[in-house]
Amino acid sequence: MKRECIWQADAQQCVFRELVEAFSRPGAVRDLTDWLAGTAAQRAVLATLMDGETTLADPHARLGAADWSLLQARRDTTESARYVVADGRRAPGFQPALGTLESPEMGATLLIEVAAVGSGPLALELAGPGIDGLGIDGRGELHLDGLHPDWLARRADWTAGFPLGVDILLTDAARIVALPRTTRVTITGNPLT
Amino acid sequence: MSYVAIKGGGRAIAGAAAVTEYLRTEQGLDNPAAEPLAIDAILHQLRHLVDRVVSEGGVYHPQFAALAVKQSLGDTLEAAFALRAWRSTRPRLSATPPLDTSRMRLIRRISSAFKDIPGGQMLGPTPDYALRLLRLELMDESPEAFRAVARDWLENCPEADLPDSFPKVLDALRAEGLLPPLGAVRDEAPFDITREPLVFPVPRSAALSTLARAETGALLAIAYSNMRGYGDVHPTVAELRVGYLPVLLPHPVTGELTEAGEVLMTECEVVAMFEADDAGGKPMFTVGYGACFGHNEVKAIAMAILDRALQKGMQDGPENPSEDPEFVLLHVDGVDSMGFASHYKMPHYVTFQSDLDRLRTTRQKSGEPA
Amino acid sequence: MNAMPHTTRGSAYNFGFLDEYAKKEIRRAVLKAIAIPGYQVPYASREMPMGRGFGTGGLQLTLALIGPGEVVKVIDQGADDSVNAVNLRQFIEMTCPGIATTTKTAESTLIQSRHRIPEQPLTATQILVLQVPYPDPLVVVEPSEDKRKVMHGEADYSRLLVKLYEDIVQFDEITISHRYPTRINGHYVIDPSPIPRWDVPRLNDAAALTLFGAGREKKIYAVPPHTRAEPLAFSDVPFRVEDFRDAAGRRRACARCGCTDSFLDEFVGDAGSKTYQCSDSDWCDEQLLQAEHAQGEPA
C-alpha cells in the first residue's frame, strides 16, 4: 500500500510550521502544495495534529472508518471535541466547545474546508494580534469562496467573550488561512448582498 | 581582556565530563585487580538502588536502571533522571487493563491490623527486626564465602506449598461492610501523567501516578508531617505486600490478554479514620493506597498515607500541606526539583545586573550613595 | 503509527529526540498558545536529558518546531558560548542531523535563548524561543494555581498592581528588576521570562513570533507578532529600562566594541574597578566588524 507522504514525520513538521505561521499572522494565506502530493490540505492538517491523545468531531461525515484508524483521535461530540472537521459550504448546525475562563484552550479548533482561500467574492477586513499593518492596529484583508454565510455570524457569537472562543483554520485544496479567536472580522464585500 | 568566556564553553563541558569519568575509573590506577562495576552486580547487590531508580524513573527497566546507577556513580536522582529522559523517546504503544494484585507472586506480606490474616503473614526479606550493627565481616568478603551463602540458604530452605494468590486483607473488611465497596471508579480510564498536564483539580488516578514515581525522600517528608500531627490520617497498615505482579497486555493481533512478563512491586493499603458517608449512611473506615515499582516499603507506606490525606483534602478542603493536592503533587517529583535546584548554578548575570540597577536606583532615590 | 518517524542513520534516537506523539502534543499546545496570546497552555512536559531549569521547556519547543533546513542559534545570557548554550546546541546538533547552527542572529531561523532577547531586531522569518523558569506572574501574590487560573481568566490583576504600588510607597520606585509583568493584547499578564527590562519593549509589535516554554512548570505561552505587549506601570511612575549612565550622566559604552545602546554586563576588576561589555556577544562582534569596515581595515 502506498502511504501518503502526510503520514511522514518530516512532512508533518513542515505542515506544522505553516500552521504556526498561519495562526501567528491571521489572514496570511499559506500554501501547503509542497508537502501534499495531491492530498487535500485539511487532511494534511489532521494528519499533523491528530493522535490518540486528542478528540475530534466530524459533524459533516467527512471521514471514513479507515481515516479514523489512521488519525487515532478519539471520536467526540461537536459540543466537546477539541477539534472539529467541517465542510464550509454547509451551515454550522452545531455548538462547538468554547473553553472556560480557567481553561480557554479547551475552546475548539475548527478545521473548515471551503472552495477557495485567498480568492473569491467574500471579502473580509481583519484586525487584531498578528496582523501587520501600519502600526500595531493594522488591518488585513482576506478573500474567500464557498463559506456558508452562517459561519461568520456564528463565529462572532462564539468569540464574543474572550478568552473563550474558537480558533478557525480555513483550507481549500492546498492553501490554509487562520482566524484565531482574537481576530476581529468585518465583511467588506459579500456576494449575497 | 574579557571575563566572558567568548570561546571555551564547549571545552569546559567536555572537561567536566572527562574528569567525572576519571573519578568513575580512578580505582583502576595502579590496581590490576580493579574491575568495572558489572550491571549484574548492581542489579543483584545494590537492588534497592535499582528499585528506587525504576520507581522514580517511572519505567520498569531494571537493566537500564542499573546502567543509570553505574553512570551516575550511584546518585539516585541523576540515575532516575537519565531513565526518565530515555523514557521520553519511547512512544506509548499499549495500555494494560487494571491488574489484579491478589495475583502477585509474593516474597513478603504483612498486616499490622490483624494477628493472623487469610493466607498468613510472611515476613520475607526485611531489615525491620535486624539490629543495625555494622557487619565488619563484609569489609573483606571472599568470593567463595559470598557464593556459599546463597547456595546454603537454598539447600536448607524447606519446600513450601505456597498458593498462587493470596486474598487481600481489605476484602474481609469490605465483606463485613466496614469499608466502602469498590465503586464504579474502576471503569474510568486512568489519567496518564506522562501524556496530560496536571490541571487542578485532578482525578485520584493522576495523584496516584504522580506519587508512584515521586522521589522517595520527598514523599516521606510530606507524609511524615501528616504522621506527626500536621494531619490526622492515623493509618493502620492493613496490608503491605511485595512481590512480582504478572503484566497482562492485549495481544497485538488477537487482542486477547497475554502475560507479557512481571514487575517487582510494593503495595500498601492503609485503613484510616472512619467517617460517615455524605448520604448519612453508616460510618465506615477509609482507605489509602500506595504502590510503586521495586521493593520500597517506606515509599509505598508514605504514598498510602498521602493518598488518604489528599482524598480528604479534595473532599473537605486542605487543612494541612499534606492534604493540598497542588502542594503535594507539584513538589514531590525528584527530576523536577533536583533540576531546579541545580539550575541555580547556571550564570544569572543578566538578571543580577538588572537587580543591581534596581537597588542602585532605589538607593539613589532615598538619597544614599549608590 | 500515524507519524512515521524520521529515520536518523546511526542514531539510537528519533530526529529531534522526542517521539512523534510528544511533538504532536507540544504542537497542539503551541497553536493554542498563539491563538490565545499570553495564556499559559498546560502541556505534558517530557523529561529531557538535561536538568529541569536548564531550558527543557525551551528545548521541547525547539525540538517540536525544528526541521531540515533550520538554522538554529542558542544563547544564554546573550552569549552563544556560555556553557549552557553550548550544551543545548550540542544536543540539538546531535539529535537533529542535517540542521545548521549559527552564532549570527541575522542568519538564524530559530533562536533559543535564556534571559535575553537579541539586540538585533528579529524579522518575520524568525522565531524566538525563550526558556522560562516561572511562567506565572501571579505566583508572587497567589500560590494556588487553581485560583490564579481564575484571576487570569478574569484579567484580574488588581493584587499584582497593589504589589507594585506598595513598592512605590516603600522605595519610591518599582523594584522588579527582571521578569517584568507584561500585559499581552490587553488581557493576560505574562512573566516574560527573566529577560531584563531592557528587552521587554522588544516584545511589543514585534515582527517575529516569541514562544515561551516552561518545562518544569509544564506551560507554553506566546506573544504573536504585531501584538501589544505593555509592561505594567502607573501613569506617574512609568516603566523604566536599566540605566547605564555613569555618575556624570553619560551613557556607558561597551569596553570592547564601544556600543552605547546595548544592554551591558558589568565586570568588577581585581582592584574594584568596573568595566562594561555588551551582553549580546553576536551584537558586540557585529559592532566591532562594522567599526573595522568603517576604518577600512580587513574584516
mmCIF file of C-alpha atoms in Angstrom, chain C:
data_model
loop_
_atom_site.group_PDB
_atom_site.id
_atom_site.type_symbol
_atom_site.label_atom_id
_atom_site.label_comp_id
_atom_site.label_asym_id
_atom_site.label_seq_id
_atom_site.Cartn_x
_atom_site.Cartn_y
_atom_site.Cartn_z
ATOM 1 C CA MET C 1 1.648 4.731 13.891
ATOM 2 C CA ASN C 2 0.184 7.813 12.283
ATOM 3 C CA ALA C 3 3.517 9.607 12.210
ATOM 4 C CA MET C 4 6.308 7.540 10.710
ATOM 5 C CA PRO C 5 9.409 8.738 12.494
ATOM 6 C CA HIS C 6 12.257 10.477 10.758
ATOM 7 C CA THR C 7 14.923 7.927 10.015
ATOM 8 C CA THR C 8 18.156 9.048 11.537
ATOM 9 C CA ARG C 9 21.066 6.965 10.355
ATOM 10 C CA GLY C 10 23.229 5.525 13.052
ATOM 11 C CA SER C 11 21.370 7.232 15.903
ATOM 12 C CA ALA C 12 19.575 5.482 18.729
ATOM 13 C CA TYR C 13 17.201 8.403 18.947
ATOM 14 C CA ASN C 14 14.443 9.848 16.789
ATOM 15 C CA PHE C 15 15.115 13.096 14.881
ATOM 16 C CA GLY C 16 14.561 15.764 17.496
ATOM 17 C CA PHE C 17 14.934 13.258 20.371
ATOM 18 C CA LEU C 18 11.238 13.355 21.311
ATOM 19 C CA ASP C 19 8.930 10.719 19.892
ATOM 20 C CA GLU C 20 6.457 11.997 17.307
ATOM 21 C CA TYR C 21 3.489 11.810 19.704
ATOM 22 C CA ALA C 22 5.259 14.044 22.189
ATOM 23 C CA LYS C 23 5.904 16.535 19.392
ATOM 24 C CA LYS C 24 2.239 16.456 18.361
ATOM 25 C CA GLU C 25 1.106 17.330 21.847
ATOM 26 C CA ILE C 26 3.565 20.224 22.062
ATOM 27 C CA ARG C 27 2.490 21.407 18.611
ATOM 28 C CA ARG C 28 -1.188 21.448 19.568
ATOM 29 C CA ALA C 29 -0.290 23.461 22.669
ATOM 30 C CA VAL C 30 1.817 25.896 20.605
ATOM 31 C CA LEU C 31 -1.057 26.647 18.226
ATOM 32 C CA LYS C 32 -3.431 27.301 21.131
ATOM 33 C CA ALA C 33 -0.804 29.488 22.799
ATOM 34 C CA ILE C 34 -0.538 31.608 19.653
ATOM 35 C CA ALA C 35 -4.326 31.810 19.323
ATOM 36 C CA ILE C 36 -4.731 32.999 22.941
ATOM 37 C CA PRO C 37 -1.858 35.484 23.324
ATOM 38 C CA GLY C 38 -0.271 35.391 26.761
ATOM 39 C CA TYR C 39 -2.311 32.482 28.085
ATOM 40 C CA GLN C 40 -0.263 29.684 29.662
ATOM 41 C CA VAL C 41 -1.319 26.482 27.907
ATOM 42 C CA PRO C 42 -0.635 23.404 30.065
ATOM 43 C CA TYR C 43 1.139 20.513 28.397
ATOM 44 C CA ALA C 44 2.650 17.186 29.441
ATOM 45 C CA SER C 45 6.250 18.314 29.501
ATOM 46 C CA ARG C 46 8.638 15.424 28.879
ATOM 47 C CA GLU C 47 11.863 14.796 30.706
ATOM 48 C CA MET C 48 14.848 15.889 28.682
ATOM 49 C CA PRO C 49 18.379 14.704 29.284
ATOM 50 C CA MET C 50 19.281 17.962 30.976
ATOM 51 C CA GLY C 51 18.101 19.408 34.261
ATOM 52 C CA ARG C 52 14.724 20.961 34.772
ATOM 53 C CA GLY C 53 15.555 24.655 34.899
ATOM 54 C CA PHE C 54 18.306 24.361 32.292
ATOM 55 C CA GLY C 55 15.944 25.110 29.417
ATOM 56 C CA THR C 56 13.954 21.919 28.962
ATOM 57 C CA GLY C 57 10.780 23.852 28.163
ATOM 58 C CA GLY C 58 12.505 25.916 25.524
ATOM 59 C CA LEU C 59 14.234 22.846 24.201
ATOM 60 C CA GLN C 60 10.990 20.918 23.816
ATOM 61 C CA LEU C 61 9.583 23.836 21.812
ATOM 62 C CA THR C 62 12.699 23.940 19.655
ATOM 63 C CA LEU C 63 12.569 20.195 19.018
ATOM 64 C CA ALA C 64 8.866 20.285 18.144
ATOM 65 C CA LEU C 65 9.460 23.171 15.726
ATOM 66 C CA ILE C 66 12.743 22.186 14.125
ATOM 67 C CA GLY C 67 13.050 20.672 10.676
ATOM 68 C CA PRO C 68 15.598 20.134 7.946
ATOM 69 C CA GLY C 69 16.922 23.439 6.650
ATOM 70 C CA GLU C 70 16.656 25.086 10.043
ATOM 71 C CA VAL C 71 19.399 27.468 11.121
ATOM 72 C CA VAL C 72 19.471 27.436 14.900
ATOM 73 C CA LYS C 73 21.084 29.873 17.305
ATOM 74 C CA VAL C 74 21.282 29.136 21.027
ATOM 75 C CA ILE C 75 22.244 31.798 23.562
ATOM 76 C CA ASP C 76 22.394 32.063 27.323
ATOM 77 C CA GLN C 77 22.859 35.466 28.994
ATOM 78 C CA GLY C 78 23.201 36.830 25.461
ATOM 79 C CA ALA C 79 26.252 34.685 24.681
ATOM 80 C CA ASP C 80 26.486 31.777 22.250
ATOM 81 C CA ASP C 81 29.410 30.242 24.077
ATOM 82 C CA SER C 82 28.040 30.207 27.599
ATOM 83 C CA VAL C 83 28.291 26.609 28.893
ATOM 84 C CA ASN C 84 24.556 26.037 28.967
ATOM 85 C CA ALA C 85 24.103 27.393 25.444
ATOM 86 C CA VAL C 86 26.904 25.178 24.199
ATOM 87 C CA ASN C 87 25.365 22.180 25.901
ATOM 88 C CA LEU C 88 21.920 22.785 24.388
ATOM 89 C CA ARG C 89 23.358 23.494 20.944
ATOM 90 C CA GLN C 90 25.420 20.304 21.007
ATOM 91 C CA PHE C 91 22.344 18.321 21.994
ATOM 92 C CA ILE C 92 20.328 19.848 19.136
ATOM 93 C CA GLU C 93 23.145 19.133 16.666
ATOM 94 C CA MET C 94 23.377 15.553 17.911
ATOM 95 C CA THR C 95 19.668 14.768 17.751
ATOM 96 C CA CYS C 96 18.744 16.790 14.650
ATOM 97 C CA PRO C 97 21.203 15.753 11.938
ATOM 98 C CA GLY C 98 21.057 17.960 8.856
ATOM 99 C CA ILE C 99 20.200 21.211 10.582
ATOM 100 C CA ALA C 100 22.663 24.092 10.730
ATOM 101 C CA THR C 101 23.673 26.119 13.754
ATOM 102 C CA THR C 102 24.957 29.661 13.810
ATOM 103 C CA THR C 103 26.013 32.355 16.227
ATOM 104 C CA LYS C 104 24.781 35.110 13.920
ATOM 105 C CA THR C 105 21.385 36.477 14.856
ATOM 106 C CA ALA C 106 20.682 37.642 11.302
ATOM 107 C CA GLU C 107 21.314 34.211 9.786
ATOM 108 C CA SER C 108 19.159 32.199 12.158
ATOM 109 C CA THR C 109 15.614 30.983 11.599
ATOM 110 C CA LEU C 110 15.074 29.699 15.132
ATOM 111 C CA ILE C 111 16.647 31.215 18.240
ATOM 112 C CA GLN C 112 16.507 29.581 21.638
ATOM 113 C CA SER C 113 17.505 31.931 24.415
ATOM 114 C CA ARG C 114 17.739 32.190 28.152
ATOM 115 C CA HIS C 115 17.460 35.615 29.815
ATOM 116 C CA ARG C 116 17.939 37.788 26.701
ATOM 117 C CA ILE C 117 16.249 38.893 23.511
ATOM 118 C CA PRO C 118 18.896 39.648 20.858
ATOM 119 C CA GLU C 119 19.698 43.337 20.372
ATOM 120 C CA GLN C 120 19.306 42.968 16.596
ATOM 121 C CA PRO C 121 15.552 43.293 15.865
ATOM 122 C CA LEU C 122 14.154 39.965 14.679
ATOM 123 C CA THR C 123 12.321 39.559 11.396
ATOM 124 C CA ALA C 124 9.115 37.864 10.281
ATOM 125 C CA THR C 125 11.042 34.772 9.156
ATOM 126 C CA GLN C 126 12.477 34.140 12.624
ATOM 127 C CA ILE C 127 11.020 32.526 15.737
ATOM 128 C CA LEU C 128 12.348 33.273 19.206
ATOM 129 C CA VAL C 129 12.011 30.589 21.897
ATOM 130 C CA LEU C 130 12.572 31.794 25.464
ATOM 131 C CA GLN C 131 13.296 29.451 28.366
ATOM 132 C CA VAL C 132 11.055 30.093 31.352
ATOM 133 C CA PRO C 133 11.646 29.130 34.979
ATOM 134 C CA TYR C 134 8.490 30.707 36.457
ATOM 135 C CA PRO C 135 5.654 31.147 33.978
ATOM 136 C CA ASP C 136 3.104 32.803 36.222
ATOM 137 C CA PRO C 137 3.494 36.453 37.300
ATOM 138 C CA LEU C 138 0.664 35.992 39.798
ATOM 139 C CA VAL C 139 2.592 33.483 41.872
ATOM 140 C CA VAL C 140 4.001 36.328 43.984
ATOM 141 C CA VAL C 141 0.509 37.211 45.173
ATOM 142 C CA GLU C 142 -1.293 33.846 44.959
ATOM 143 C CA PRO C 143 0.367 30.456 45.494
ATOM 144 C CA SER C 144 -2.596 28.347 44.355
ATOM 145 C CA GLU C 145 -2.653 27.699 40.642
ATOM 146 C CA ASP C 146 -6.346 26.942 40.798
ATOM 147 C CA LYS C 147 -7.060 30.479 41.981
ATOM 148 C CA ARG C 148 -4.509 32.039 39.647
ATOM 149 C CA LYS C 149 -6.239 30.497 36.645
ATOM 150 C CA VAL C 150 -9.477 32.247 37.613
ATOM 151 C CA MET C 151 -7.659 35.549 38.126
ATOM 152 C CA HIS C 152 -6.020 35.251 34.706
ATOM 153 C CA GLY C 153 -9.295 34.352 33.032
ATOM 154 C CA GLU C 154 -10.967 37.421 34.507
ATOM 155 C CA ALA C 155 -7.867 39.535 33.761
ATOM 156 C CA ASP C 156 -7.954 40.389 37.452
ATOM 157 C CA TYR C 157 -4.500 41.746 38.193
ATOM 158 C CA SER C 158 -5.502 44.079 40.986
ATOM 159 C CA ARG C 159 -3.410 42.241 43.587
ATOM 160 C CA LEU C 160 -0.369 42.407 41.332
ATOM 161 C CA LEU C 161 -0.875 46.136 40.844
ATOM 162 C CA VAL C 162 -1.227 46.589 44.593
ATOM 163 C CA LYS C 163 2.099 44.814 44.983
ATOM 164 C CA LEU C 164 3.715 47.245 42.527
ATOM 165 C CA TYR C 165 2.083 50.145 44.324
ATOM 166 C CA GLU C 166 3.404 49.002 47.716
ATOM 167 C CA ASP C 167 6.862 49.023 46.169
ATOM 168 C CA ILE C 168 6.445 52.620 45.161
ATOM 169 C CA VAL C 169 5.246 53.585 48.621
ATOM 170 C CA GLN C 170 8.215 51.868 50.236
ATOM 171 C CA PHE C 171 11.006 52.585 47.751
ATOM 172 C CA ASP C 172 9.604 55.347 45.535
ATOM 173 C CA GLU C 173 10.364 53.048 42.593
ATOM 174 C CA ILE C 174 9.089 49.786 41.144
ATOM 175 C CA THR C 175 11.706 47.321 42.347
ATOM 176 C CA ILE C 176 11.018 44.497 39.895
ATOM 177 C CA SER C 177 14.286 44.151 38.032
ATOM 178 C CA HIS C 178 13.675 41.373 35.544
ATOM 179 C CA ARG C 179 10.717 39.068 34.740
ATOM 180 C CA TYR C 180 8.749 42.290 34.464
ATOM 181 C CA PRO C 181 4.987 41.584 34.333
ATOM 182 C CA THR C 182 3.757 42.483 30.884
ATOM 183 C CA ARG C 183 0.198 42.626 29.618
ATOM 184 C CA ILE C 184 -0.388 40.986 26.273
ATOM 185 C CA ASN C 185 -3.121 42.132 23.889
ATOM 186 C CA GLY C 186 -4.846 43.959 26.731
ATOM 187 C CA HIS C 187 -5.734 40.808 28.676
ATOM 188 C CA TYR C 188 -3.255 38.253 30.023
ATOM 189 C CA VAL C 189 -0.290 39.438 32.053
ATOM 190 C CA ILE C 190 2.732 37.240 31.419
ATOM 191 C CA ASP C 191 6.058 36.630 33.051
ATOM 192 C CA PRO C 192 8.236 37.389 30.031
ATOM 193 C CA SER C 193 10.943 35.069 31.469
ATOM 194 C CA PRO C 194 13.977 36.530 33.279
ATOM 195 C CA ILE C 195 14.854 38.931 30.491
ATOM 196 C CA PRO C 196 15.969 42.348 31.736
ATOM 197 C CA ARG C 197 13.508 45.216 31.488
ATOM 198 C CA TRP C 198 15.704 46.401 28.628
ATOM 199 C CA ASP C 199 14.295 43.619 26.461
ATOM 200 C CA VAL C 200 10.617 43.940 27.343
ATOM 201 C CA PRO C 201 9.753 46.682 24.811
ATOM 202 C CA ARG C 202 11.014 44.391 22.033
ATOM 203 C CA LEU C 203 8.011 42.129 22.578
ATOM 204 C CA ASN C 204 5.630 44.904 21.587
ATOM 205 C CA ASP C 205 4.575 44.899 17.922
ATOM 206 C CA ALA C 206 7.473 42.594 17.083
ATOM 207 C CA ALA C 207 7.901 41.205 13.594
ATOM 208 C CA ALA C 208 8.764 37.750 14.963
ATOM 209 C CA LEU C 209 6.768 35.248 16.969
ATOM 210 C CA THR C 210 8.031 34.685 20.525
ATOM 211 C CA LEU C 211 7.280 31.377 22.228
ATOM 212 C CA PHE C 212 7.834 30.741 25.920
ATOM 213 C CA GLY C 213 8.465 27.243 27.265
ATOM 214 C CA ALA C 214 8.388 26.335 30.963
ATOM 215 C CA GLY C 215 9.396 22.674 31.121
ATOM 216 C CA ARG C 216 9.300 22.085 34.853
ATOM 217 C CA GLU C 217 6.056 24.021 35.282
ATOM 218 C CA LYS C 218 4.682 22.419 32.109
ATOM 219 C CA LYS C 219 3.377 25.548 30.379
ATOM 220 C CA ILE C 220 3.689 27.050 26.896
ATOM 221 C CA TYR C 221 2.674 30.612 26.016
ATOM 222 C CA ALA C 222 3.224 33.020 23.180
ATOM 223 C CA VAL C 223 3.433 36.613 22.125
ATOM 224 C CA PRO C 224 2.442 36.591 18.453
ATOM 225 C CA PRO C 225 3.968 39.104 16.068
ATOM 226 C CA HIS C 226 2.361 42.544 15.881
ATOM 227 C CA THR C 227 0.743 42.173 19.257
ATOM 228 C CA ARG C 228 0.509 44.687 22.069
ATOM 229 C CA ALA C 229 2.903 43.947 24.961
ATOM 230 C CA GLU C 230 2.710 46.536 27.723
ATOM 231 C CA PRO C 231 4.763 46.391 30.917
ATOM 232 C CA LEU C 232 2.566 47.110 33.941
ATOM 233 C CA ALA C 233 3.129 50.618 35.246
ATOM 234 C CA PHE C 234 1.380 53.659 36.655
ATOM 235 C CA SER C 235 0.894 56.945 34.851
ATOM 236 C CA ASP C 236 3.061 58.812 37.387
ATOM 237 C CA VAL C 237 5.639 56.025 37.842
ATOM 238 C CA PRO C 238 6.444 54.823 34.375
ATOM 239 C CA PHE C 239 8.177 51.612 33.392
ATOM 240 C CA ARG C 240 11.902 52.191 33.080
ATOM 241 C CA VAL C 241 14.618 50.082 31.499
ATOM 242 C CA GLU C 242 18.028 49.632 33.137
ATOM 243 C CA ASP C 243 20.025 52.811 33.471
ATOM 244 C CA PHE C 244 23.581 52.566 32.156
ATOM 245 C CA ARG C 245 24.632 56.148 32.780
ATOM 246 C CA ASP C 246 27.674 56.931 34.887
ATOM 247 C CA ALA C 247 27.761 59.376 37.786
ATOM 248 C CA ALA C 248 28.181 62.235 35.345
ATOM 249 C CA GLY C 249 25.087 61.184 33.418
ATOM 250 C CA ARG C 250 26.952 59.877 30.373
ATOM 251 C CA ARG C 251 25.843 56.623 28.827
ATOM 252 C CA ARG C 252 28.439 53.944 29.470
ATOM 253 C CA ALA C 253 29.932 52.277 26.418
ATOM 254 C CA CYS C 254 30.925 48.686 25.824
ATOM 255 C CA ALA C 255 34.636 48.345 26.592
ATOM 256 C CA ARG C 256 35.055 46.020 23.640
ATOM 257 C CA CYS C 257 33.052 47.484 20.752
ATOM 258 C CA GLY C 258 32.178 50.934 22.046
ATOM 259 C CA CYS C 259 28.435 50.470 21.623
ATOM 260 C CA THR C 260 26.342 52.866 23.698
ATOM 261 C CA ASP C 261 22.888 51.456 23.108
ATOM 262 C CA SER C 262 23.086 47.821 24.169
ATOM 263 C CA PHE C 263 22.473 46.010 27.451
ATOM 264 C CA LEU C 264 25.768 45.836 29.322
ATOM 265 C CA ASP C 265 27.302 43.262 31.633
ATOM 266 C CA GLU C 266 29.285 44.758 34.494
ATOM 267 C CA PHE C 267 32.673 43.317 35.404
ATOM 268 C CA VAL C 268 34.456 44.034 38.617
ATOM 269 C CA GLY C 269 38.241 44.025 38.281
ATOM 270 C CA ASP C 270 40.721 42.885 40.904
ATOM 271 C CA ALA C 271 41.244 46.426 42.149
ATOM 272 C CA GLY C 272 37.498 47.023 42.360
ATOM 273 C CA SER C 273 37.421 48.888 39.052
ATOM 274 C CA LYS C 274 34.369 48.375 36.870
ATOM 275 C CA THR C 275 34.201 47.743 33.155
ATOM 276 C CA TYR C 276 31.207 47.174 30.933
ATOM 277 C CA GLN C 277 30.696 44.987 27.912
ATOM 278 C CA CYS C 278 27.778 44.060 25.619
ATOM 279 C CA SER C 279 25.781 41.163 26.993
ATOM 280 C CA ASP C 280 24.827 40.108 23.438
ATOM 281 C CA SER C 281 28.048 38.593 22.085
ATOM 282 C CA ASP C 282 26.933 38.485 18.439
ATOM 283 C CA TRP C 283 25.849 42.122 18.604
ATOM 284 C CA CYS C 284 29.220 43.041 20.062
ATOM 285 C CA ASP C 285 31.039 41.148 17.274
ATOM 286 C CA GLU C 286 28.908 42.829 14.618
ATOM 287 C CA GLN C 287 29.626 46.290 16.068
ATOM 288 C CA LEU C 288 33.353 45.570 16.025
ATOM 289 C CA LEU C 289 33.146 44.313 12.449
ATOM 290 C CA GLN C 290 31.282 47.416 11.327
ATOM 291 C CA ALA C 291 33.775 49.645 13.073
ATOM 292 C CA GLU C 292 36.621 47.837 11.317
ATOM 293 C CA HIS C 293 34.898 48.192 7.956
ATOM 294 C CA ALA C 294 34.369 51.885 8.597
ATOM 295 C CA GLN C 295 38.102 52.259 9.232
ATOM 296 C CA GLY C 296 38.878 50.401 6.008
ATOM 297 C CA GLU C 297 40.577 47.538 7.772
ATOM 298 C CA PRO C 298 40.204 44.000 6.506
ATOM 299 C CA ALA C 299 37.423 42.187 8.319
#
